[in-house]
PDB file of C-alpha atoms in Angstrom:
ATOM      1  CA  MET A   1      -0.397  19.429 -18.536  1.00 86.00           C
ATOM      2  CA  LYS A   2      -3.882  18.155 -17.862  1.00 95.00           C
ATOM      3  CA  PRO A   3      -4.160  14.691 -16.263  1.00 96.00           C
ATOM      4  CA  LEU A   4      -5.680  11.811 -18.209  1.00 96.00           C
ATOM      5  CA  ASN A   5      -7.317  10.547 -15.046  1.00 97.00           C
ATOM      6  CA  GLU A   6      -7.449  11.598 -11.408  1.00 98.00           C
ATOM      7  CA  THR A   7      -8.827  10.414  -8.105  1.00 98.00           C
ATOM      8  CA  LYS A   8      -8.999  11.952  -4.667  1.00 98.00           C
ATOM      9  CA  ILE A   9      -9.879  10.303  -1.387  1.00 98.00           C
ATOM     10  CA  THR A  10      -9.833  11.474   2.201  1.00 98.00           C
ATOM     11  CA  PHE A  11      -9.428   9.138   5.136  1.00 98.00           C
ATOM     12  CA  ILE A  12      -8.727   9.399   8.850  1.00 98.00           C
ATOM     13  CA  SER A  13      -5.158   9.083  10.160  1.00 97.00           C
ATOM     14  CA  ARG A  14      -5.537   5.559  11.496  1.00 97.00           C
ATOM     15  CA  SER A  15      -2.555   3.267  10.886  1.00 95.00           C
ATOM     16  CA  ALA A  16      -4.811   0.701   9.156  1.00 95.00           C
ATOM     17  CA  ASN A  17      -5.409   3.249   6.385  1.00 97.00           C
ATOM     18  CA  GLU A  18      -1.746   3.201   5.313  1.00 96.00           C
ATOM     19  CA  GLY A  19      -2.336  -0.138   3.584  1.00 96.00           C
ATOM     20  CA  PHE A  20      -5.571   1.176   2.084  1.00 97.00           C
ATOM     21  CA  ALA A  21      -3.726   4.185   0.589  1.00 97.00           C
ATOM     22  CA  ARG A  22      -0.915   1.997  -0.774  1.00 96.00           C
ATOM     23  CA  ALA A  23      -3.379  -0.422  -2.408  1.00 96.00           C
ATOM     24  CA  THR A  24      -5.490   2.421  -3.814  1.00 96.00           C
ATOM     25  CA  VAL A  25      -2.514   4.070  -5.510  1.00 97.00           C
ATOM     26  CA  ALA A  26      -1.302   0.735  -6.890  1.00 96.00           C
ATOM     27  CA  ALA A  27      -4.734  -0.095  -8.303  1.00 96.00           C
ATOM     28  CA  PHE A  28      -5.086   3.344  -9.891  1.00 97.00           C
ATOM     29  CA  ALA A  29      -1.518   3.258 -11.296  1.00 96.00           C
ATOM     30  CA  ALA A  30      -2.286  -0.068 -13.008  1.00 95.00           C
ATOM     31  CA  GLN A  31      -3.836   1.962 -15.846  1.00 94.00           C
ATOM     32  CA  LEU A  32      -0.275   2.871 -16.911  1.00 94.00           C
ATOM     33  CA  ASP A  33       0.749  -0.820 -16.980  1.00 94.00           C
ATOM     34  CA  PRO A  34       3.753  -0.424 -14.653  1.00 95.00           C
ATOM     35  CA  ALA A  35       6.401  -3.096 -14.217  1.00 94.00           C
ATOM     36  CA  VAL A  36       6.390  -4.940 -10.899  1.00 95.00           C
ATOM     37  CA  ASP A  37       9.423  -3.010  -9.609  1.00 95.00           C
ATOM     38  CA  GLU A  38       7.905   0.355 -10.594  1.00 96.00           C
ATOM     39  CA  LEU A  39       4.735  -0.526  -8.714  1.00 95.00           C
ATOM     40  CA  ALA A  40       6.708  -1.690  -5.671  1.00 96.00           C
ATOM     41  CA  ASP A  41       8.652   1.600  -5.623  1.00 96.00           C
ATOM     42  CA  LEU A  42       5.433   3.603  -5.788  1.00 96.00           C
ATOM     43  CA  ARG A  43       3.779   1.567  -3.042  1.00 96.00           C
ATOM     44  CA  THR A  44       6.812   2.033  -0.777  1.00 94.00           C
ATOM     45  CA  ALA A  45       6.907   5.805  -1.311  1.00 96.00           C
ATOM     46  CA  VAL A  46       3.161   6.114  -0.620  1.00 97.00           C
ATOM     47  CA  SER A  47       3.523   4.021   2.534  1.00 95.00           C
ATOM     48  CA  GLU A  48       6.222   6.354   3.830  1.00 92.00           C
ATOM     49  CA  ALA A  49       4.268   9.530   3.037  1.00 95.00           C
ATOM     50  CA  VAL A  50       1.044   8.305   4.644  1.00 97.00           C
ATOM     51  CA  THR A  51       2.871   6.881   7.671  1.00 93.00           C
ATOM     52  CA  ASN A  52       4.616  10.239   8.165  1.00 91.00           C
ATOM     53  CA  ALA A  53       1.244  11.986   8.148  1.00 94.00           C
ATOM     54  CA  ILE A  54      -0.237   9.509  10.614  1.00 95.00           C
ATOM     55  CA  VAL A  55       2.704   9.579  13.032  1.00 90.00           C
ATOM     56  CA  HIS A  56       3.931  13.171  12.806  1.00 89.00           C
ATOM     57  CA  ALA A  57       0.994  15.323  11.680  1.00 93.00           C
ATOM     58  CA  TYR A  58      -1.427  13.968  14.251  1.00 95.00           C
ATOM     59  CA  PRO A  59       0.678  12.581  17.129  1.00 90.00           C
ATOM     60  CA  ASP A  60      -2.081  12.852  19.733  1.00 92.00           C
ATOM     61  CA  ARG A  61      -5.300  12.895  17.750  1.00 95.00           C
ATOM     62  CA  LEU A  62      -6.922  11.659  14.546  1.00 97.00           C
ATOM     63  CA  GLY A  63      -7.206  13.947  11.545  1.00 98.00           C
ATOM     64  CA  PRO A  64      -7.886  13.914   7.805  1.00 98.00           C
ATOM     65  CA  ILE A  65      -5.384  12.835   5.183  1.00 98.00           C
ATOM     66  CA  THR A  66      -6.210  13.551   1.541  1.00 98.00           C
ATOM     67  CA  LEU A  67      -4.648  11.408  -1.160  1.00 98.00           C
ATOM     68  CA  THR A  68      -4.746  12.680  -4.742  1.00 98.00           C
ATOM     69  CA  VAL A  69      -3.463  10.575  -7.638  1.00 98.00           C
ATOM     70  CA  GLN A  70      -3.096  11.891 -11.185  1.00 98.00           C
ATOM     71  CA  LEU A  71      -2.042  10.040 -14.340  1.00 97.00           C
ATOM     72  CA  PHE A  72      -0.511  11.898 -17.278  1.00 96.00           C
ATOM     73  CA  GLU A  73      -0.050  11.047 -20.953  1.00 94.00           C
ATOM     74  CA  ASN A  74       3.756  11.102 -20.632  1.00 95.00           C
ATOM     75  CA  GLY A  75       3.660   8.180 -18.171  1.00 95.00           C
ATOM     76  CA  CYS A  76       3.935  10.330 -15.066  1.00 97.00           C
ATOM     77  CA  ILE A  77       1.965   9.437 -11.984  1.00 97.00           C
ATOM     78  CA  ARG A  78       1.689  12.220  -9.408  1.00 98.00           C
ATOM     79  CA  VAL A  79       0.722  11.342  -5.857  1.00 98.00           C
ATOM     80  CA  GLN A  80      -0.070  14.005  -3.297  1.00 98.00           C
ATOM     81  CA  VAL A  81      -0.495  13.252   0.408  1.00 98.00           C
ATOM     82  CA  LYS A  82      -1.910  16.200   2.323  1.00 98.00           C
ATOM     83  CA  ASP A  83      -2.673  16.602   6.002  1.00 98.00           C
ATOM     84  CA  ARG A  84      -3.907  19.462   8.172  1.00 97.00           C
ATOM     85  CA  GLY A  85      -1.813  18.523  11.165  1.00 96.00           C
ATOM     86  CA  ARG A  86       0.902  20.250  13.127  1.00 93.00           C
ATOM     87  CA  GLY A  87       3.162  20.922  10.140  1.00 93.00           C
ATOM     88  CA  ILE A  88       6.948  20.904   9.883  1.00 88.00           C
ATOM     89  CA  PRO A  89       8.825  23.938  11.262  1.00 81.00           C
ATOM     90  CA  ASP A  90      11.960  23.301   9.141  1.00 74.00           C
ATOM     91  CA  VAL A  91      11.341  21.189   6.026  1.00 71.00           C
ATOM     92  CA  HIS A  92      15.014  21.235   5.013  1.00 73.00           C
ATOM     93  CA  GLN A  93      16.057  19.796   8.384  1.00 74.00           C
ATOM     94  CA  ALA A  94      13.221  17.256   8.359  1.00 70.00           C
ATOM     95  CA  MET A  95      14.412  15.932   4.992  1.00 65.00           C
ATOM     96  CA  GLU A  96      17.898  15.194   6.324  1.00 70.00           C
ATOM     97  CA  PRO A  97      18.496  11.427   6.656  1.00 59.00           C
ATOM     98  CA  LEU A  98      18.125  10.152  10.234  1.00 54.00           C
ATOM     99  CA  PHE A  99      16.393  13.315  11.495  1.00 56.00           C
ATOM    100  CA  THR A 100      13.179  12.484  13.343  1.00 58.00           C
ATOM    101  CA  THR A 101      10.821  14.009  15.859  1.00 57.00           C
ATOM    102  CA  GLY A 102       9.175  10.627  16.439  1.00 54.00           C
ATOM    103  CA  GLY A 103      11.396   9.252  19.207  1.00 53.00           C
ATOM    104  CA  GLU A 104      13.727   6.284  19.293  1.00 57.00           C
ATOM    105  CA  GLU A 105      11.332   3.963  17.466  1.00 59.00           C
ATOM    106  CA  ARG A 106      11.454   6.134  14.307  1.00 51.00           C
ATOM    107  CA  SER A 107      14.398   5.861  11.880  1.00 51.00           C
ATOM    108  CA  GLY A 108      14.224   9.331  10.312  1.00 56.00           C
ATOM    109  CA  LEU A 109      14.449   7.893   6.800  1.00 67.00           C
ATOM    110  CA  GLY A 110      10.915   8.559   5.519  1.00 72.00           C
ATOM    111  CA  PHE A 111      11.745  11.435   3.171  1.00 82.00           C
ATOM    112  CA  SER A 112      14.943   9.698   2.013  1.00 85.00           C
ATOM    113  CA  VAL A 113      12.937   6.603   1.106  1.00 86.00           C
ATOM    114  CA  MET A 114      10.321   8.665  -0.736  1.00 88.00           C
ATOM    115  CA  GLU A 115      13.059  10.487  -2.636  1.00 92.00           C
ATOM    116  CA  SER A 116      14.878   7.297  -3.616  1.00 91.00           C
ATOM    117  CA  PHE A 117      11.749   5.517  -4.871  1.00 95.00           C
ATOM    118  CA  THR A 118      10.314   8.396  -6.922  1.00 95.00           C
ATOM    119  CA  ASP A 119      11.611  10.694  -9.647  1.00 96.00           C
ATOM    120  CA  ARG A 120      10.602  13.916  -7.922  1.00 96.00           C
ATOM    121  CA  LEU A 121       9.677  14.850  -4.361  1.00 95.00           C
ATOM    122  CA  ARG A 122       8.354  18.172  -3.072  1.00 96.00           C
ATOM    123  CA  VAL A 123       7.420  18.916   0.523  1.00 95.00           C
ATOM    124  CA  ARG A 124       5.525  22.024   1.575  1.00 96.00           C
ATOM    125  CA  SER A 125       4.521  22.687   5.135  1.00 94.00           C
ATOM    126  CA  LYS A 126       3.366  25.398   7.504  1.00 95.00           C
ATOM    127  CA  PRO A 127       3.378  24.991  11.270  1.00 94.00           C
ATOM    128  CA  ASP A 128      -0.140  24.340  12.605  1.00 93.00           C
ATOM    129  CA  LYS A 129      -1.533  24.289   9.034  1.00 96.00           C
ATOM    130  CA  GLY A 130      -0.313  20.957   7.694  1.00 96.00           C
ATOM    131  CA  THR A 131       1.993  19.372   5.163  1.00 96.00           C
ATOM    132  CA  THR A 132       1.696  18.455   1.501  1.00 97.00           C
ATOM    133  CA  VAL A 133       4.014  15.821   0.045  1.00 97.00           C
ATOM    134  CA  THR A 134       3.987  15.559  -3.754  1.00 97.00           C
ATOM    135  CA  MET A 135       5.749  12.663  -5.455  1.00 97.00           C
ATOM    136  CA  GLU A 136       6.124  11.952  -9.153  1.00 97.00           C
ATOM    137  CA  LYS A 137       7.158   8.699 -10.767  1.00 97.00           C
ATOM    138  CA  TYR A 138       7.551   8.061 -14.473  1.00 96.00           C
ATOM    139  CA  ILE A 139       6.342   4.710 -15.700  1.00 94.00           C
ATOM    140  CA  ALA A 140       8.340   3.418 -18.675  1.00 87.00           C
ATOM    141  CA  PRO A 141       6.268   2.525 -21.721  1.00 82.00           C
ATOM    142  CA  ARG A 142       6.008  -1.218 -22.184  1.00 74.00           C
ATOM    143  CA  VAL A 143       7.116  -2.761 -25.459  1.00 69.00           C
ATOM    144  CA  ARG A 144       4.637  -5.338 -26.654  1.00 65.00           C
ATOM    145  CA  CYS A 145       5.702  -8.337 -28.698  1.00 64.00           C
ATOM    146  CA  LYS A 146       3.660  -9.016 -31.798  1.00 70.00           C
ATOM    147  CA  VAL A 147       3.075 -12.670 -32.430  1.00 70.00           C
TER     148      VAL A 147
END
């Protein structure tokens, strides 16, 4: 299915850009007229995906993160967060709750949070090539009252 609208931005893996990505997705998603809780879920999932890229993909250097957002006629919003960092050797293991390579300060719940706040989550990764996280969320159509 072809998207109704799409945007793509690339930014550097600085922690300040996590908020930028979250706000960008929320502003773009507004075209689908999401409810407040739907928007909050989407913002949380995007925060987790971008934070994972910042912390894990580029632990000792800065690198590019590409954010692609697509809106579809059926109310689906697809968000893709792509990095070209160190990649994930075992995606299945990395998606297990509480698993982390980020040390004691990391909770290991990033993928679990993304999964719980979206309708679909896919993670593809190759060591030393990068990771692509694709999330989909369906926005319920809003019923309008006629006065």
